[in-house]
Amino acid sequence: MTKEANKLNKHQQMYELMVLIRRYEETISSLFLEGELPGTIHQYQGQEACAVGMLFDLRKDDYMTSTHRPAGHALAKGVSVESCLAEMFAKTTGCCKGKGGSMHLGDISCGAVPAIAIVGGGIPVAVGIGLSCKMRRTDTVVVCFFGDGAANEGAFHEALNGAALWNLPVIFACENNLYAASTCIRQAMKSESIAQRASAYGIPGEVVDGNDVLAVNRAALKAIERARGNEGPSLLELETYRIVGHSRSDPCGYRTREEEKAWREKDPILRMEKYLLEHGGANPEDLEKIQKNVEKRIEHALQEARSAPEPQAEDALQDVYYGGE
Amino acid sequence: MATMTIAEALRQAIREEMHRDARVFCLGEDIGVEGGFGGAFTVTLGLAEEFGHERILDTPVSEILIAGAAVGAAISGMRPIADVQYGDFLFCMMDQLVNQAAKMTYMSGGTVKVPMVMRSPVGASTRGAQHAQSPEGFFTHVPGLKVVCPSTAYDAKGLLKSAVRDDNPVLVFEHKLLYGSKGARSEKTALNPVGEVPDEEYLIPFGKAAVRREGKDITLVATLLMVYRALQAAEILEGEGLSIEVIDPRTLVPFDYDTVWESVRKTSRLMIVEEDNRRCGWGAEIAARASEEIIYYLDAPIRRIAAYDVPIPFAPVMENYVVPSVKRIVEEARKLVEA
């Protein structure tokens, strides 16, 4: 993994991980358009600072739950690029052996629960994991990702109330990218923020610049410390923007080009580049080296995925029950 | 050997499993509240005093939370026994049961296990349409779930213990009129069978039917309360010279087709009695499978007796009419042998 493989400092590693997620998603996009991948895609470009800022300081034994847009979360939690790409190719070497697909990336061995693609469905599951962490007397924590759309699901309410009531080590990370598919958040809730809903459950809530990986990381560290210290859950609302469509064929007719342009100027990767160059002691060659290294990793993963074996049709009949019926 | 009710047998199973395995815990509404009921039907009564409120965890009235927390706890090393007050409330948590619990193992390519138990009381008991359903059939339809229906104290204990030890989500359906709940939680029209339960440890494997009564003229498959109605009907029919074999499958998923088919090869007649609505119920699946696999052994069309396709009404006279009665089973059996 990135963290051991090079001598980059923390900020450079965070940058590398964001670039990896971006290039992974761009690669998927091209492969998809070229017709090489089956299925559908829900991409993460523009939101990389959320995944990296939230997950960078988690331990391997900490947990993470994700959504129908899981690639950034999975990669940042340590699921290998190879197994994610292979899953997109529906190969047996995929992280779900080709049974999951683009919306269920995950690998429980590194704490990444296979992504839950029912909006809001993962939030109560994360609470159960938090309950288990606490009952087993561990100091492990759970980061639970969901979007602004999920904040209007009943599951959100029941789960936050439960986590608060039982003082569980869960960090609710709401990526507010302003649109639930095509529906703008202003058409979906009257509250000014999602974070303010935290007060209804008696837990801290905070609005964070979700395109600033350092800001996200600062908020995450605070919430993780609280959770590990048995001080209970937190709700972080990460304000961000997906610079691509909701899914495979979305021309984004519901939002203006001006809005998209304004958010592109707040691109989290460009901002981190600027920070590293101005305050992080990096020069352009360093960043280029990181980018090239990422290209190599993706190229390698792509070769592996392409040459990996296809599942047999009858494999579909396995794994319905753990250990067989 | 001790004699006990189903509620007592379930309680003993939970107690033994919680003593045996620190990962086992209960969560649900009103299950451990001091001065409360021990769940809607007293099954967990006294367990909070014994195990503490962390392991007998009272929840808010939040069915999505109950099921979701069970799924999350199960995939991260615990073995939850979740409790819902009435089976009708399972519909509040359908996403968690059907999309999360049932599919997590499969979607993960077999790497994630979900060892959770979801207990729920079912059956009509003059409470009207929303506290009366027998929704087993909804869940038998879902790959990834197991469905268990204990009708005796012996089965209740042995099957629940097996459910707790299973690495998959298991729904345990318990009948309100069979629990033997006492005090304020007792049921007026209940049967409350008591049964013998061995003192030593035992498990009942899933997918093994019990032949409750041997017979040679008709094979009658029934679960839960319908087992008792079928047995009463068999008693009456014996007086008319008809011999009924009553089979209680005990688990609907997995289902013991072998035992039922063996019986049908002997009797050449098949009746299925279920308390759920008739349309697309689990009985329809058994009948369809019979038509595919053993139709040449049958001397007459298969008869399915189930609740009529209406919601469960309140008025006792209507409720008794809608849910299969002993009288209806007897009449249908007579028609079947005349056919």
Coordinates of N, CA and C in Angstrom, one line a residue, chain A residues 37 55 58 66 75 88 123 149 151 158 161 242 251 270 277 309 316 318:
Chain A
L37 N -16.5 -2.4 -20.0 CA -17.0 -2.8 -18.7 C -18.5 -3.0 -18.8
L55 N -10.6 8.9 6.0 CA -10.1 7.6 6.2 C -8.6 7.5 6.4
L58 N -7.5 6.3 9.8 CA -8.1 5.1 10.4 C -7.1 3.9 10.4
S66 N -20.0 2.2 3.1 CA -20.0 3.0 1.9 C -21.4 2.9 1.2
L75 N -10.9 2.5 -2.0 CA -9.4 2.7 -2.2 C -8.8 3.4 -1.0
M88 N -14.8 -4.4 -11.4 CA -15.4 -3.7 -12.4 C -15.5 -4.5 -13.7
I123 N -26.5 3.1 7.0 CA -26.3 3.8 8.2 C -26.7 3.0 9.5
G149 N -28.8 12.9 0.0 CA -30.1 12.2 -0.2 C -30.5 11.3 1.0
A151 N -29.8 11.6 4.0 CA -30.2 12.3 5.2 C -31.7 12.5 5.3
E158 N -33.4 6.9 12.6 CA -33.3 5.8 13.6 C -31.9 5.5 14.0
N161 N -30.2 8.3 16.1 CA -30.8 8.3 17.5 C -30.2 7.1 18.3
R242 N -19.9 16.5 -7.0 CA -19.3 15.6 -8.0 C -19.2 16.3 -9.3
P251 N -26.2 13.9 -18.4 CA -25.7 15.1 -18.9 C -25.8 16.3 -18.0
L270 N -6.5 20.0 -7.1 CA -5.8 21.3 -7.5 C -5.4 22.1 -6.2
L277 N 2.7 22.9 -3.0 CA 3.8 23.7 -3.6 C 4.1 24.9 -2.8
P309 N -9.2 -14.4 -14.8 CA -10.2 -15.3 -15.3 C -11.7 -14.8 -15.1
A316 N -22.6 -18.6 -10.0 CA -23.7 -17.8 -9.5 C -24.5 -18.5 -8.4
Q318 N -23.2 -20.3 -6.0 CA -22.4 -20.5 -4.8 C -22.5 -19.2 -3.9

